[in-house]
Tab-separated table of C-alpha atoms in Angstrom:
chain	number	residue	atom	x	y	z
A	1239	UNK	CA	27.577	64.758	-75.289
A	1240	UNK	CA	24.190	63.116	-75.855
A	1241	UNK	CA	25.823	60.307	-77.825
A	1242	UNK	CA	28.201	59.530	-74.975
A	1243	UNK	CA	25.285	59.376	-72.485
A	1244	UNK	CA	23.463	57.014	-74.799
A	1245	UNK	CA	26.530	54.787	-75.131
A	1246	UNK	CA	26.973	54.679	-71.347
A	1247	UNK	CA	23.331	53.735	-70.921
A	1248	UNK	CA	23.588	51.071	-73.599
A	1249	UNK	CA	26.718	49.651	-71.989
A	1250	UNK	CA	25.013	49.607	-68.580
A	1251	UNK	CA	22.020	47.779	-70.075
A	1252	UNK	CA	24.297	45.177	-71.659
A	1253	UNK	CA	26.201	44.757	-68.395
A	1254	UNK	CA	22.904	44.305	-66.548
A	1255	UNK	CA	21.749	41.701	-69.075
A	1256	UNK	CA	25.063	39.856	-68.779
A	1257	UNK	CA	24.869	39.891	-64.988
A	1258	UNK	CA	21.313	38.546	-65.073
A	1259	UNK	CA	22.343	35.803	-67.506
A	1260	UNK	CA	25.088	34.701	-65.117
A	1261	UNK	CA	22.740	34.801	-62.104
A	1262	UNK	CA	20.090	32.761	-63.927
A	1263	UNK	CA	22.677	30.234	-65.093
A	1264	UNK	CA	23.860	29.791	-61.501
A	1265	UNK	CA	20.271	29.612	-60.220
A	1266	UNK	CA	19.334	26.895	-62.713
A	1267	UNK	CA	22.428	24.874	-61.863
A	1268	UNK	CA	21.666	25.177	-58.145
A	1269	UNK	CA	18.236	23.712	-58.871
A	1270	UNK	CA	19.701	20.877	-60.939
A	1271	UNK	CA	22.833	19.818	-59.020
A	1272	UNK	CA	22.844	21.999	-55.900
A	1273	UNK	CA	25.059	24.917	-54.830
A	1274	UNK	CA	27.914	22.680	-53.624
A	1275	UNK	CA	28.253	21.017	-57.038
A	1276	UNK	CA	27.900	24.219	-59.085
A	1277	UNK	CA	31.255	25.391	-60.453
A	1278	UNK	CA	32.236	28.711	-61.995
A	1279	UNK	CA	33.138	26.843	-65.188
A	1280	UNK	CA	29.663	25.315	-65.386
A	1281	UNK	CA	28.053	28.710	-64.764
A	1282	UNK	CA	30.178	30.297	-67.488
A	1283	UNK	CA	29.293	27.517	-69.947
A	1284	UNK	CA	25.583	27.773	-69.155
A	1285	UNK	CA	25.630	31.583	-69.464
A	1286	UNK	CA	27.697	31.452	-72.677
A	1287	UNK	CA	30.512	33.588	-71.250
A	1288	UNK	CA	34.134	33.198	-70.187
A	1289	UNK	CA	35.032	32.369	-66.583
A	1290	UNK	CA	36.737	35.772	-66.307
A	1291	UNK	CA	33.424	37.437	-67.170
A	1292	UNK	CA	31.779	35.669	-64.242
A	1293	UNK	CA	34.586	36.794	-61.926
A	1294	UNK	CA	34.394	40.354	-63.290
A	1295	UNK	CA	30.719	40.581	-62.336
A	1296	UNK	CA	31.091	38.574	-59.120
A	1297	UNK	CA	34.644	38.764	-57.706
A	1298	UNK	CA	33.551	36.692	-54.698
A	1299	UNK	CA	31.496	33.500	-55.019
A	1300	UNK	CA	29.482	34.669	-52.000
A	1301	UNK	CA	28.255	37.623	-54.061
A	1302	UNK	CA	27.034	35.333	-56.832
A	1303	UNK	CA	25.306	32.999	-54.396
A	1304	UNK	CA	23.634	35.984	-52.707
A	1305	UNK	CA	22.442	37.415	-56.025
A	1306	UNK	CA	21.247	33.989	-57.118
A	1307	UNK	CA	19.317	33.382	-53.879
A	1308	UNK	CA	17.697	36.809	-53.968
A	1309	UNK	CA	16.677	36.387	-57.609
A	1310	UNK	CA	15.214	32.921	-56.999
A	1311	UNK	CA	13.202	34.160	-54.007
A	1312	UNK	CA	11.874	37.070	-56.059
A	1313	UNK	CA	10.656	34.555	-58.641
A	1314	UNK	CA	9.446	32.075	-55.978
A	1315	UNK	CA	8.301	34.063	-52.938
A	1316	UNK	CA	7.036	32.038	-49.974
A	1317	UNK	CA	3.546	32.826	-48.663
A	1318	UNK	CA	3.476	36.212	-46.928
A	1319	UNK	CA	1.679	36.954	-43.651
A	1320	UNK	CA	-0.907	39.104	-45.425
A	1321	UNK	CA	-2.212	35.851	-46.942
A	1322	UNK	CA	-3.664	34.781	-43.577
A	1323	UNK	CA	-3.530	37.802	-41.244
A	1324	UNK	CA	-5.873	39.889	-43.406
A	1325	UNK	CA	-8.489	37.313	-44.353
A	1326	UNK	CA	-8.382	34.314	-41.997
A	1327	UNK	CA	-9.680	34.046	-38.422
A	1328	UNK	CA	-6.803	33.758	-35.948
A	1329	UNK	CA	-7.972	30.329	-34.818
A	1330	UNK	CA	-7.514	29.053	-38.377
A	1331	UNK	CA	-4.086	30.581	-38.974
A	1332	UNK	CA	-2.195	27.339	-38.327
A	1333	UNK	CA	-4.023	25.270	-40.943
A	1334	UNK	CA	-3.992	28.181	-43.424
A	1335	UNK	CA	-0.240	28.662	-42.975
A	1336	UNK	CA	0.521	24.960	-43.315
A	1337	UNK	CA	-1.721	24.558	-46.371
A	1338	UNK	CA	0.014	27.458	-48.149
A	1339	UNK	CA	3.504	26.468	-47.003
A	1340	UNK	CA	3.116	22.824	-48.039
A	1341	UNK	CA	1.817	23.891	-51.456
A	1342	UNK	CA	4.845	26.190	-51.758
A	1343	UNK	CA	7.209	23.374	-50.780
A	1344	UNK	CA	5.613	21.039	-53.337
A	1345	UNK	CA	6.202	23.616	-56.095
A	1346	UNK	CA	9.782	24.453	-55.094
A	1347	UNK	CA	11.016	21.165	-53.581
A	1348	UNK	CA	13.763	20.730	-56.192
A	1349	UNK	CA	15.583	23.822	-54.879
A	1350	UNK	CA	14.987	23.372	-51.145
A	1351	UNK	CA	16.134	19.754	-51.349
A	1352	UNK	CA	19.514	20.814	-52.766
A	1353	UNK	CA	19.885	23.804	-50.454
A	1354	UNK	CA	19.189	21.896	-47.249
A	1355	UNK	CA	21.465	19.077	-48.421
A	1356	UNK	CA	24.344	21.487	-49.169
A	1357	UNK	CA	23.818	23.944	-46.341
A	1358	UNK	CA	26.405	22.465	-43.980
A	1359	UNK	CA	29.081	22.458	-46.705
A	1360	UNK	CA	28.589	25.955	-48.163
A	1361	UNK	CA	29.096	28.706	-45.572
A	1362	UNK	CA	27.565	31.445	-47.732
A	1363	UNK	CA	24.472	29.309	-48.306
A	1364	UNK	CA	24.090	28.698	-44.585
A	1365	UNK	CA	24.236	32.456	-44.024
A	1366	UNK	CA	21.597	33.133	-46.699
A	1367	UNK	CA	19.294	30.437	-45.326
A	1368	UNK	CA	19.228	32.091	-41.903
A	1369	UNK	CA	16.743	34.512	-43.447
A	1370	UNK	CA	14.439	31.580	-44.247
A	1371	UNK	CA	14.949	30.247	-40.709
A	1372	UNK	CA	13.662	33.591	-39.390
A	1373	UNK	CA	10.686	33.370	-41.756
A	1374	UNK	CA	9.823	29.897	-40.385
A	1375	UNK	CA	10.038	31.260	-36.832
A	1376	UNK	CA	7.537	33.980	-37.802
A	1377	UNK	CA	5.217	31.263	-39.141
A	1378	UNK	CA	5.638	29.350	-35.878
A	1379	UNK	CA	4.649	32.418	-33.847
A	1380	UNK	CA	1.578	33.026	-36.001
A	1381	UNK	CA	0.534	29.368	-35.795
A	1382	UNK	CA	0.531	29.675	-32.004
A	1383	UNK	CA	-1.208	33.073	-31.927
A	1384	UNK	CA	-4.642	31.675	-31.053
A	1385	UNK	CA	-3.381	29.391	-28.272
A	1386	UNK	CA	-3.740	30.452	-24.634
A	1387	UNK	CA	-0.632	31.859	-22.951
A	1388	UNK	CA	0.335	28.608	-21.251
A	1389	UNK	CA	0.209	26.566	-24.466
A	1390	UNK	CA	1.869	29.315	-26.501
A	1391	UNK	CA	4.788	29.479	-24.082
A	1392	UNK	CA	4.962	25.712	-23.579
A	1393	UNK	CA	7.872	23.815	-25.099
A	1394	UNK	CA	5.687	21.043	-26.519
A	1395	UNK	CA	3.382	23.246	-28.606
A	1396	UNK	CA	6.273	25.323	-29.919
A	1397	UNK	CA	8.205	22.152	-30.788
A	1398	UNK	CA	5.227	20.799	-32.746
A	1399	UNK	CA	4.745	24.105	-34.584
A	1400	UNK	CA	8.470	24.370	-35.380
A	1401	UNK	CA	8.505	20.792	-36.630
A	1402	UNK	CA	5.398	21.346	-38.770
A	1403	UNK	CA	6.913	24.197	-40.808
A	1404	UNK	CA	10.163	22.428	-41.724
A	1405	UNK	CA	10.819	21.390	-45.310
A	1406	UNK	CA	12.018	18.010	-44.015
A	1407	UNK	CA	8.602	17.439	-42.378
A	1408	UNK	CA	6.786	18.159	-45.631
A	1409	UNK	CA	9.299	15.986	-47.510
A	1410	UNK	CA	8.821	13.054	-45.144
A	1411	UNK	CA	5.025	13.275	-45.189
A	1412	UNK	CA	4.889	13.663	-48.965
A	1413	UNK	CA	6.568	10.270	-49.334
A	1414	UNK	CA	3.586	8.624	-47.604
A	1415	UNK	CA	1.266	9.568	-50.443
A	1416	UNK	CA	-0.996	11.970	-48.529
A	1417	UNK	CA	-1.677	15.306	-50.186
A	1418	UNK	CA	-0.825	18.787	-48.911
A	1419	UNK	CA	-4.284	19.462	-47.474
A	1420	UNK	CA	-4.220	16.177	-45.546
A	1421	UNK	CA	-0.724	16.932	-44.250
A	1422	UNK	CA	-1.816	20.371	-43.071
A	1423	UNK	CA	-4.880	18.942	-41.314
A	1424	UNK	CA	-2.775	16.238	-39.658
A	1425	UNK	CA	-0.211	18.698	-38.302
A	1426	UNK	CA	-2.901	21.190	-37.248
A	1427	UNK	CA	-4.668	18.420	-35.332
A	1428	UNK	CA	-1.398	17.445	-33.636
A	1429	UNK	CA	-0.773	21.082	-32.695
A	1430	UNK	CA	-4.188	21.413	-31.049
A	1431	UNK	CA	-3.775	18.151	-29.120
A	1432	UNK	CA	-0.253	18.662	-27.819
A	1433	UNK	CA	0.127	18.904	-24.028
A	1434	UNK	CA	0.500	22.253	-22.252
A	1435	UNK	CA	4.006	21.521	-20.924
C-alpha cells in the first residue's frame, strides 16, 4: 500500500514537472515571437516532448495560454499598491507609480510588446489582458487620489492619467532617449497642469 502511494506521488511530481516544462517553453516562445506566432509544434520541440503530450496536459490552447500568462506574471509581478500606499505621501503617488511602472515596463518590454501586438488576433490573450487593463485603471485612480474632486472627476485629468500608464506611452517616450525617471517627471508635470474640464 505504501509503495503504491509513493508511486502515485512520484507520477504526480513527474506530471507537474512536465506541465511546467511545457508552460515555460510556451512562455519563452511568447517572449521571442509572440503568442500569435507560437505553435504547438514549436512548444513541443522546445519542451522536448511530443505534440500529443502538450495536448494531454492542455486540451485547449486557451488553457495553455492562461497557464503561461499566470506563470509569467508570477515571475514578473507589476508593482503592487503597497509599494506607494504604505510609504509615500498621497500627493507623490503619481510620480511614484509612474517611476515604478516605467521601470517595470523597461524590464519586461519584450513580452508586453508581443502581447499588445497580438492582442487583437488572439481572443484568449485579449481576455487575459483585461486583468492588466483593470490593474492600469487602479493605477489611474491612485494617481488621481490627491487631486481635488473637480479635477479627479474631470475628463482631461483622467485622460492624462490613463495615457500615462499605458505601455505604448512608455514605449514611445523611451524612443526619445529620456530615462524612466525623466519620463515619470514629465507625465507627472503634465498631470498636475491639465485643465479641470
